[in-house]
Amino acid sequence: MTFRSYGCGGRSLRKGSPWRFALAAMAVLALQGCGSLERREAVPPALTEKAVTPGAPDSRYWVDRDINPMLRDATQSIERERAALAKAGKPADALPPANFLAVSGGGDAGAFGAGLLVGWTANGTRPEFKGVTGVSTGALIAPFAYLGPRYDDVLREVYTSIGPKDVFESRGFLAALTSDGLADTTPLWQLIRKHITAELLAEIAREYAKGRLLLIGTTNIDARRPVIWNMGAIASSKDPRALDLFRKVMLASAAIPGAFPPTMMDVEVDGKPYQEMHVDGGAMAQVFLYPPRLMESASAAGNNIKSRQRRAYIIRNAMLTPDWADTERSTMSIVGRAIASLLQTQGIGDLYRIYATTQKDGVDFNLAYIGPDFTYPHKEEFDTEYMRKLFDYGYRLGVKGYPWKKTPPGYTESYPAK
């Protein structure tokens, strides 16, 4: 069984998005009944926010309710930044402009973001980022974007040389019926292990000590809540389990529900072991920057963040214009188009949320996305030639100096002044 077999008439249900795999999962679930794999006890609802990951207990945030832990770490990051400036002989009272990068999901369309970053380096104007966030394929890009141009060769290699076999292995029909995903992502795990090494974590820890932040989003599917992981805190942990946890967070953020197996996270509550099920961060948000209340809360706590010049760069690894298709009159085709529409509008909604937040907080908004001028055909997920063309497309735009969009698509008015 392959993913393509779920197309209608040999056509992809939704080209350019791995989430179309979820349609195949729907067919499997319809036949699967009540059978499921065994797992350790899930965290009870009342204890959800008390669960900690062994090896890095203070490494994640539940920002949908309590932003105080994230606010605390953001404040401490500024203190570390001031200390690093003073150590370098620079004035610590006048912080330099802060640049933030948010990289979205998009499956193999992540080749656009990777190419844009590498082209941005060649243009000579790519800044160092105070903070980098990533979801799904953006989570795979984020650590290398965070460490800067010296890792451009890794981005180029990953997004121009891999193919489907380097990401997943299709399971047989019977195996899919009795398992937790249509595919085995052992190849992706091996790819992550190849590039995420102890040496790389040490580099991230050094940058974290300078006050820089690296955040990755996953979805706790048990609680149906977003989780933001402080990857710098994990990298800075001296626990020998930190490297494995770092890798597992990256794998979890890219775990397309139903298509790819979830990542099971071992956690503890007051010493008792439990297990959380984490899947693609895109199940909650295609891209994220920071919680809308964060800046206001920081100001209320006495941190004069708004006096600092701040810029946000958002890379949306997708087209934002709707694609037309002659939809076949069949259940799978109709549901496929509906899911594609939901995902596209969710992604645009995320951009509107980020834009409203940045305008309220006085942060300069900059958006990049795949334009309608990119028309190379997409034959299969993680199609090597498609990714090469898309990487080159993003690279050319970056080299010329990408014309960053100052508003989300369709938005023409500024945020109302207070």
CSV table of C-alpha atoms in Angstrom, one decimal:
chain,number,residue,atom,x,y,z
A,1,MET,CA,0.0,0.0,0.0
A,2,THR,CA,1.3,3.5,-0.8
A,3,PHE,CA,-0.1,6.9,0.0
A,4,ARG,CA,-0.8,7.5,-3.7
A,5,SER,CA,-3.2,4.6,-3.9
A,6,TYR,CA,-5.8,6.8,-2.0
A,7,GLY,CA,-6.0,9.2,-4.8
A,8,CYS,CA,-8.9,9.1,-7.2
A,9,GLY,CA,-8.3,8.2,-10.7
A,10,GLY,CA,-4.5,8.3,-10.1
A,11,ARG,CA,-4.7,12.0,-9.0
A,12,SER,CA,-3.5,13.4,-5.7
A,13,LEU,CA,-6.2,14.4,-3.4
A,14,ARG,CA,-4.3,17.5,-2.4
A,15,LYS,CA,-1.0,18.3,-4.0
A,16,GLY,CA,1.6,20.1,-1.9
A,17,SER,CA,0.4,19.2,1.6
A,18,PRO,CA,1.3,16.0,3.5
A,19,TRP,CA,-2.0,16.4,5.4
A,20,ARG,CA,-3.8,14.7,2.6
A,21,PHE,CA,-2.3,11.5,4.0
A,22,ALA,CA,-4.9,11.9,6.8
A,23,LEU,CA,-7.6,11.0,4.3
A,24,ALA,CA,-6.0,7.6,3.9
A,25,ALA,CA,-6.0,7.4,7.7
A,26,MET,CA,-9.8,8.0,7.7
A,27,ALA,CA,-10.3,4.9,5.5
A,28,VAL,CA,-8.1,2.9,7.8
A,29,LEU,CA,-9.8,4.1,10.9
A,30,ALA,CA,-13.2,3.1,9.5
A,31,LEU,CA,-12.0,-0.5,9.3
A,32,GLN,CA,-9.8,-0.5,12.4
A,33,GLY,CA,-12.7,-0.6,14.9
A,34,CYS,CA,-11.7,-0.4,18.6
A,35,GLY,CA,-8.3,-2.0,18.3
A,36,SER,CA,-5.3,0.0,19.4
A,37,LEU,CA,-1.7,-0.4,20.5
A,38,GLU,CA,-0.8,-0.5,24.2
A,39,ARG,CA,0.6,2.5,25.8
A,40,ARG,CA,1.5,3.7,29.3
A,41,GLU,CA,-1.2,5.5,31.3
A,42,ALA,CA,-2.0,9.0,30.0
A,43,VAL,CA,-1.7,12.0,32.3
A,44,PRO,CA,-5.0,12.6,34.0
A,45,PRO,CA,-6.6,15.9,33.0
A,46,ALA,CA,-6.2,17.6,36.3
A,47,LEU,CA,-2.5,16.8,36.3
A,48,THR,CA,-1.7,17.8,32.7
A,49,GLU,CA,0.3,21.0,33.5
A,50,LYS,CA,2.1,19.3,36.4
A,51,ALA,CA,3.7,16.7,34.1
A,52,VAL,CA,7.4,17.2,33.5
A,53,THR,CA,9.9,15.6,31.1
A,54,PRO,CA,12.8,13.8,32.9
A,55,GLY,CA,16.1,15.4,31.9
A,56,ALA,CA,14.6,18.8,31.2
A,57,PRO,CA,11.7,19.5,33.7
A,58,ASP,CA,11.4,23.3,32.9
A,59,SER,CA,11.5,23.1,29.1
A,60,ARG,CA,8.0,23.6,27.9
A,61,TYR,CA,5.0,25.9,28.1
A,62,TRP,CA,1.2,25.6,28.1
A,63,VAL,CA,0.6,29.0,26.7
A,64,ASP,CA,-3.1,28.5,26.0
A,65,ARG,CA,-3.7,29.2,29.7
A,66,ASP,CA,-0.6,30.2,31.6
A,67,ILE,CA,2.0,32.4,30.0
A,68,ASN,CA,4.0,33.1,33.2
A,69,PRO,CA,6.6,30.4,32.7
A,70,MET,CA,7.3,31.7,29.2
A,71,LEU,CA,7.3,35.3,30.4
A,72,ARG,CA,9.8,34.3,33.1
A,73,ASP,CA,12.1,32.7,30.5
A,74,ALA,CA,11.8,35.6,28.1
A,75,THR,CA,12.8,38.0,30.9
A,76,GLN,CA,15.7,35.8,31.9
A,77,SER,CA,16.8,35.7,28.2
A,78,ILE,CA,17.1,39.5,28.2
A,79,GLU,CA,19.2,39.3,31.4
A,80,ARG,CA,21.5,36.8,29.7
A,81,GLU,CA,21.7,39.0,26.6
A,82,ARG,CA,22.7,42.0,28.7
A,83,ALA,CA,25.4,39.9,30.4
A,84,ALA,CA,26.7,38.7,27.1
A,85,LEU,CA,26.9,42.3,25.7
A,86,ALA,CA,28.8,43.4,28.8
A,87,LYS,CA,31.2,40.5,28.5
A,88,ALA,CA,31.8,41.5,24.9
A,89,GLY,CA,32.6,45.1,26.0
A,90,LYS,CA,29.3,46.5,24.5
A,91,PRO,CA,26.8,48.7,26.4
A,92,ALA,CA,24.3,46.5,28.1
A,93,ASP,CA,21.8,49.2,28.8
A,94,ALA,CA,21.0,49.8,25.1
A,95,LEU,CA,19.8,46.5,23.6
A,96,PRO,CA,20.3,46.1,19.8
A,97,PRO,CA,17.3,45.5,17.5
A,98,ALA,CA,15.6,42.2,18.1
A,99,ASN,CA,14.8,40.0,15.0
A,100,PHE,CA,12.4,37.1,15.3
A,101,LEU,CA,11.8,34.3,12.8
A,102,ALA,CA,8.8,32.0,12.6
A,103,VAL,CA,8.9,29.1,10.1
A,104,SER,CA,5.6,27.3,9.3
A,105,GLY,CA,4.6,23.8,8.5
A,106,GLY,CA,4.1,22.6,4.9
A,107,GLY,CA,5.7,19.2,4.4
A,108,ASP,CA,8.1,19.2,1.5
A,109,ALA,CA,7.1,22.8,0.8
A,110,GLY,CA,9.6,23.5,3.5
A,111,ALA,CA,12.1,23.6,0.6
A,112,PHE,CA,10.8,27.1,0.0
A,113,GLY,CA,11.8,28.4,3.5
A,114,ALA,CA,15.1,26.6,3.4
A,115,GLY,CA,16.0,28.1,0.0
A,116,LEU,CA,14.8,31.6,1.0
A,117,LEU,CA,17.1,31.5,4.1
A,118,VAL,CA,20.1,30.3,2.1
A,119,GLY,CA,19.4,33.0,-0.5
A,120,TRP,CA,19.0,35.6,2.2
A,121,THR,CA,22.5,34.7,3.4
A,122,ALA,CA,23.9,35.2,-0.1
A,123,ASN,CA,22.2,38.6,-0.3
A,124,GLY,CA,24.2,39.6,2.7
A,125,THR,CA,21.3,41.0,4.7
A,126,ARG,CA,20.2,38.1,6.8
A,127,PRO,CA,20.2,39.1,10.5
A,128,GLU,CA,20.9,37.0,13.6
A,129,PHE,CA,17.6,36.1,15.2
A,130,LYS,CA,16.9,36.8,18.8
A,131,GLY,CA,14.2,34.1,18.6
A,132,VAL,CA,13.3,31.3,16.1
A,133,THR,CA,10.1,29.3,16.2
A,134,GLY,CA,9.1,26.3,14.1
A,135,VAL,CA,6.2,23.9,13.5
A,136,SER,CA,6.3,20.6,11.5
A,137,THR,CA,8.7,21.0,8.6
A,138,GLY,CA,9.5,24.4,10.2
A,139,ALA,CA,10.6,22.5,13.3
A,140,LEU,CA,13.1,20.7,11.1
A,141,ILE,CA,14.4,23.9,9.7
A,142,ALA,CA,14.4,26.0,13.0
A,143,PRO,CA,17.6,24.7,14.7
A,144,PHE,CA,19.7,25.3,11.6
A,145,ALA,CA,18.1,28.7,11.0
A,146,TYR,CA,18.8,29.5,14.7
A,147,LEU,CA,22.5,28.6,14.4
A,148,GLY,CA,22.9,30.8,11.3
A,149,PRO,CA,24.5,30.7,7.9
A,150,ARG,CA,27.2,28.1,8.8
A,151,TYR,CA,24.3,25.5,8.6
A,152,ASP,CA,23.0,26.6,5.2
A,153,ASP,CA,24.7,23.6,3.7
A,154,VAL,CA,22.6,21.3,5.9
A,155,LEU,CA,19.4,23.0,4.8
A,156,ARG,CA,20.4,22.7,1.1
A,157,GLU,CA,21.3,19.0,1.5
A,158,VAL,CA,18.1,18.1,3.3
A,159,TYR,CA,15.7,19.9,1.1
A,160,THR,CA,17.3,19.1,-2.3
A,161,SER,CA,18.6,15.6,-2.0
A,162,ILE,CA,16.1,13.5,0.1
A,163,GLY,CA,13.1,11.6,-1.3
A,164,PRO,CA,10.1,9.7,0.1
A,165,LYS,CA,12.3,6.8,1.3
A,166,ASP,CA,14.3,9.2,3.4
A,167,VAL,CA,11.2,10.3,5.3
A,168,PHE,CA,8.9,7.3,5.6
A,169,GLU,CA,8.2,3.7,4.7
A,170,SER,CA,4.7,2.8,3.7
A,171,ARG,CA,3.2,0.1,5.9
A,172,GLY,CA,1.2,-2.8,4.4
A,173,PHE,CA,-2.6,-2.6,4.6
A,174,LEU,CA,-2.9,-5.0,7.5
A,175,ALA,CA,0.0,-3.3,9.3
A,176,ALA,CA,-1.8,0.0,8.9
A,177,LEU,CA,-5.0,-1.5,10.4
A,178,THR,CA,-3.2,-2.6,13.6
A,179,SER,CA,-0.7,0.3,14.0
A,180,ASP,CA,-0.7,4.0,14.8
A,181,GLY,CA,0.0,5.4,11.4
A,182,LEU,CA,0.0,4.6,7.7
A,183,ALA,CA,3.8,4.9,7.5
A,184,ASP,CA,6.9,4.1,9.6
A,185,THR,CA,9.0,7.3,10.1
A,186,THR,CA,12.2,5.5,11.1
A,187,PRO,CA,13.9,7.0,8.1
A,188,LEU,CA,13.0,10.5,9.3
A,189,TRP,CA,14.2,9.6,12.8
A,190,GLN,CA,17.5,8.5,11.3
A,191,LEU,CA,17.8,11.8,9.3
A,192,ILE,CA,17.2,13.8,12.5
A,193,ARG,CA,19.8,11.7,14.4
A,194,LYS,CA,22.3,12.3,11.6
A,195,HIS,CA,22.1,16.1,11.9
A,196,ILE,CA,21.0,16.7,15.5
A,197,THR,CA,24.2,15.7,17.4
A,198,ALA,CA,25.6,16.4,20.8
A,199,GLU,CA,27.9,18.9,19.2
A,200,LEU,CA,25.0,20.7,17.7
A,201,LEU,CA,23.2,20.8,21.0
A,202,ALA,CA,26.3,22.3,22.6
A,203,GLU,CA,26.2,25.1,20.0
A,204,ILE,CA,22.6,25.8,20.7
A,205,ALA,CA,23.3,25.9,24.4
A,206,ARG,CA,26.0,28.5,23.8
A,207,GLU,CA,23.6,30.7,21.9
A,208,TYR,CA,20.9,30.2,24.5
A,209,ALA,CA,23.4,31.4,27.1
A,210,LYS,CA,23.6,34.7,25.1
A,211,GLY,CA,19.9,35.3,25.5
A,212,ARG,CA,18.6,33.8,22.3
A,213,LEU,CA,15.5,31.5,22.1
A,214,LEU,CA,14.6,28.5,20.0
A,215,LEU,CA,11.0,27.3,20.3
A,216,ILE,CA,9.2,24.3,18.7
A,217,GLY,CA,5.5,23.6,18.7
A,218,THR,CA,3.8,20.2,19.1
A,219,THR,CA,0.3,19.1,19.9
A,220,ASN,CA,-0.5,17.0,23.0
A,221,ILE,CA,-3.3,15.0,21.4
A,222,ASP,CA,-4.5,13.6,24.8
A,223,ALA,CA,-5.1,17.0,26.1
A,224,ARG,CA,-5.8,18.5,22.7
A,225,ARG,CA,-3.6,21.4,23.6
A,226,PRO,CA,-0.6,23.1,22.0
A,227,VAL,CA,2.8,22.7,23.7
A,228,ILE,CA,5.8,25.0,23.1
A,229,TRP,CA,9.2,23.5,23.8
A,230,ASN,CA,12.1,25.6,24.9
A,231,MET,CA,14.8,23.8,22.9
A,232,GLY,CA,17.6,26.0,24.3
A,233,ALA,CA,16.7,24.8,27.8
A,234,ILE,CA,16.8,21.2,26.6
A,235,ALA,CA,20.1,21.7,24.9
A,236,SER,CA,21.5,23.3,28.0
A,237,SER,CA,20.5,20.4,30.2
A,238,LYS,CA,23.3,18.3,31.5
A,239,ASP,CA,21.1,15.2,31.6
A,240,PRO,CA,22.2,12.4,29.2
A,241,ARG,CA,18.5,12.1,28.1
A,242,ALA,CA,18.4,15.7,26.7
A,243,LEU,CA,19.7,14.8,23.2
A,244,ASP,CA,17.1,12.1,22.7
A,245,LEU,CA,14.3,14.5,24.0
A,246,PHE,CA,15.5,17.2,21.6
A,247,ARG,CA,15.2,14.8,18.7
A,248,LYS,CA,11.9,13.5,19.8
A,249,VAL,CA,10.4,16.9,20.0
A,250,MET,CA,11.4,17.6,16.4
A,251,LEU,CA,10.0,14.2,15.3
A,252,ALA,CA,6.7,14.9,17.2
A,253,SER,CA,6.3,18.3,15.6
A,254,ALA,CA,6.4,16.6,12.1
A,255,ALA,CA,4.1,13.7,13.0
A,256,ILE,CA,1.2,14.1,10.7
A,257,PRO,CA,-1.8,12.5,12.6
A,258,GLY,CA,-2.9,9.3,11.1
A,259,ALA,CA,-0.3,9.3,8.4
A,260,PHE,CA,2.8,9.2,10.7
A,261,PRO,CA,3.0,7.6,14.1
A,262,PRO,CA,2.7,9.9,17.1
A,263,THR,CA,5.7,10.5,19.4
A,264,MET,CA,5.2,9.0,22.8
A,265,MET,CA,6.7,11.3,25.5
A,266,ASP,CA,7.6,9.8,28.9
A,267,VAL,CA,6.7,12.2,31.6
A,268,GLU,CA,6.3,12.2,35.4
A,269,VAL,CA,4.0,13.7,37.9
A,270,ASP,CA,5.4,13.7,41.5
A,271,GLY,CA,7.6,10.8,40.5
A,272,LYS,CA,4.9,8.7,39.0
A,273,PRO,CA,5.5,7.8,35.3
A,274,TYR,CA,2.9,8.6,32.6
A,275,GLN,CA,3.0,8.9,28.8
A,276,GLU,CA,1.8,11.7,26.6
A,277,MET,CA,1.0,11.4,22.9
A,278,HIS,CA,2.3,14.2,20.7
A,279,VAL,CA,1.6,14.9,17.1
A,280,ASP,CA,2.2,17.6,14.5
A,281,GLY,CA,2.2,21.1,15.9
A,282,GLY,CA,0.2,22.1,12.8
A,283,ALA,CA,-2.8,20.4,14.4
A,284,MET,CA,-3.1,23.6,16.5
A,285,ALA,CA,-1.3,26.3,14.5
A,286,GLN,CA,0.5,26.3,11.2
A,287,VAL,CA,2.9,28.9,12.5
A,288,PHE,CA,3.4,30.8,15.7
A,289,LEU,CA,5.4,33.7,17.0
A,290,TYR,CA,4.6,34.4,20.7
A,291,PRO,CA,1.4,34.5,22.8
A,292,PRO,CA,-0.7,37.6,22.2
A,293,ARG,CA,-0.5,38.6,25.9
A,294,LEU,CA,3.2,38.2,26.3
A,295,MET,CA,4.5,41.7,25.5
A,296,GLU,CA,1.7,43.4,27.6
A,297,SER,CA,2.5,41.1,30.5
A,298,ALA,CA,6.2,41.9,30.2
A,299,SER,CA,5.5,45.6,30.3
A,300,ALA,CA,3.2,45.2,33.3
A,301,ALA,CA,6.0,43.4,35.1
A,302,GLY,CA,8.3,46.4,34.6
A,303,ASN,CA,10.2,45.2,31.5
A,304,ASN,CA,10.4,48.1,29.0
A,305,ILE,CA,10.5,45.8,25.9
A,306,LYS,CA,8.5,48.1,23.7
A,307,SER,CA,11.3,50.7,23.7
A,308,ARG,CA,13.4,48.1,21.7
A,309,GLN,CA,13.2,48.0,17.9
A,310,ARG,CA,11.7,44.6,17.0
A,311,ARG,CA,11.1,42.9,13.7
A,312,ALA,CA,9.2,39.6,13.0
A,313,TYR,CA,9.9,37.6,9.8
A,314,ILE,CA,7.3,34.9,9.1
A,315,ILE,CA,8.0,32.3,6.4
A,316,ARG,CA,4.8,30.5,5.4
A,317,ASN,CA,5.8,27.3,3.4
A,318,ALA,CA,2.6,27.3,1.3
A,319,MET,CA,0.7,29.2,-1.3
A,320,LEU,CA,-1.9,31.5,0.1
A,321,THR,CA,-4.1,31.7,-3.0
A,322,PRO,CA,-6.7,28.9,-3.4
A,323,ASP,CA,-6.0,26.3,-6.0
A,324,TRP,CA,-8.7,25.4,-8.4
A,325,ALA,CA,-9.4,21.7,-9.1
A,326,ASP,CA,-12.1,19.8,-11.0
A,327,THR,CA,-13.2,17.8,-7.9
A,328,GLU,CA,-14.5,14.3,-8.7
A,329,ARG,CA,-17.9,13.4,-7.3
A,330,SER,CA,-16.6,10.9,-4.7
A,331,THR,CA,-16.3,10.9,-1.0
A,332,MET,CA,-12.5,10.9,-0.8
A,333,SER,CA,-12.2,13.7,-3.3
A,334,ILE,CA,-14.8,15.9,-1.6
A,335,VAL,CA,-13.4,15.4,1.9
A,336,GLY,CA,-9.9,16.0,0.5
A,337,ARG,CA,-10.8,19.3,-0.9
A,338,ALA,CA,-12.6,20.3,2.3
A,339,ILE,CA,-9.6,19.4,4.5
A,340,ALA,CA,-7.3,21.3,2.1
A,341,SER,CA,-9.6,24.4,2.5
A,342,LEU,CA,-9.6,24.1,6.2
A,343,LEU,CA,-5.8,23.9,6.4
A,344,GLN,CA,-5.3,26.8,4.0
A,345,THR,CA,-7.7,29.1,5.9
A,346,GLN,CA,-6.3,28.0,9.3
A,347,GLY,CA,-2.8,29.0,8.0
A,348,ILE,CA,-4.2,32.4,6.9
A,349,GLY,CA,-5.9,32.8,10.2
A,350,ASP,CA,-2.6,32.2,12.0
A,351,LEU,CA,-1.1,35.0,9.9
A,352,TYR,CA,-3.9,37.4,10.9
A,353,ARG,CA,-3.4,36.5,14.5
A,354,ILE,CA,0.3,37.2,14.4
A,355,TYR,CA,-0.2,40.4,12.4
A,356,ALA,CA,-2.7,41.7,14.9
A,357,THR,CA,-0.4,40.9,17.8
A,358,THR,CA,2.6,42.5,16.2
A,359,GLN,CA,0.7,45.7,15.3
A,360,LYS,CA,-0.6,46.0,18.9
A,361,ASP,CA,2.9,45.5,20.2
A,362,GLY,CA,4.8,47.7,17.8
A,363,VAL,CA,6.7,44.9,16.1
A,364,ASP,CA,7.5,45.3,12.4
A,365,PHE,CA,5.7,42.5,10.5
A,366,ASN,CA,7.3,40.8,7.5
A,367,LEU,CA,5.8,37.9,5.6
A,368,ALA,CA,7.1,35.5,2.9
A,369,TYR,CA,5.2,32.8,1.1
A,370,ILE,CA,5.2,30.8,-2.1
A,371,GLY,CA,3.8,32.9,-4.9
A,372,PRO,CA,1.4,31.8,-7.7
A,373,ASP,CA,4.3,32.1,-10.2
A,374,PHE,CA,5.8,28.8,-8.9
A,375,THR,CA,4.0,26.2,-11.0
A,376,TYR,CA,6.3,23.2,-11.1
A,377,PRO,CA,4.2,20.0,-10.8
A,378,HIS,CA,4.1,18.1,-7.5
A,379,LYS,CA,4.0,14.3,-8.3
A,380,GLU,CA,4.4,12.8,-4.8
A,381,GLU,CA,5.1,13.8,-1.2
A,382,PHE,CA,8.8,14.6,-0.7
A,383,ASP,CA,9.4,14.5,-4.5
A,384,THR,CA,13.1,15.3,-4.8
A,385,GLU,CA,12.9,17.2,-8.1
A,386,TYR,CA,9.9,19.3,-6.8
A,387,MET,CA,11.8,20.2,-3.7
A,388,ARG,CA,14.9,21.2,-5.7
A,389,LYS,CA,12.8,23.5,-7.9
A,390,LEU,CA,11.1,25.0,-4.9
A,391,PHE,CA,14.4,25.5,-3.0
A,392,ASP,CA,15.9,27.2,-6.1
A,393,TYR,CA,12.7,29.4,-6.3
A,394,GLY,CA,13.1,30.5,-2.7
A,395,TYR,CA,16.9,30.9,-3.1
A,396,ARG,CA,16.5,33.2,-6.1
A,397,LEU,CA,14.0,35.4,-4.2
A,398,GLY,CA,16.3,35.6,-1.2
A,399,VAL,CA,19.3,36.5,-3.3
A,400,LYS,CA,17.5,39.4,-5.0
A,401,GLY,CA,16.2,40.6,-1.7
A,402,TYR,CA,12.8,39.2,-0.9
A,403,PRO,CA,10.0,41.8,-1.1
A,404,TRP,CA,8.6,41.0,2.4
A,405,LYS,CA,4.8,41.6,2.6
A,406,LYS,CA,3.8,44.0,5.3
A,407,THR,CA,0.3,42.6,5.8
A,408,PRO,CA,-1.4,39.2,5.5
A,409,PRO,CA,-3.2,38.5,2.2
A,410,GLY,CA,-6.4,40.6,1.8
A,411,TYR,CA,-5.6,42.8,4.8
A,412,THR,CA,-5.5,46.5,3.9
A,413,GLU,CA,-6.2,48.4,7.1
A,414,SER,CA,-3.8,49.0,10.0
A,415,TYR,CA,-4.5,47.9,13.5
A,416,PRO,CA,-6.7,50.5,15.2
A,417,ALA,CA,-4.7,52.9,17.4
A,418,LYS,CA,-5.4,53.0,21.1
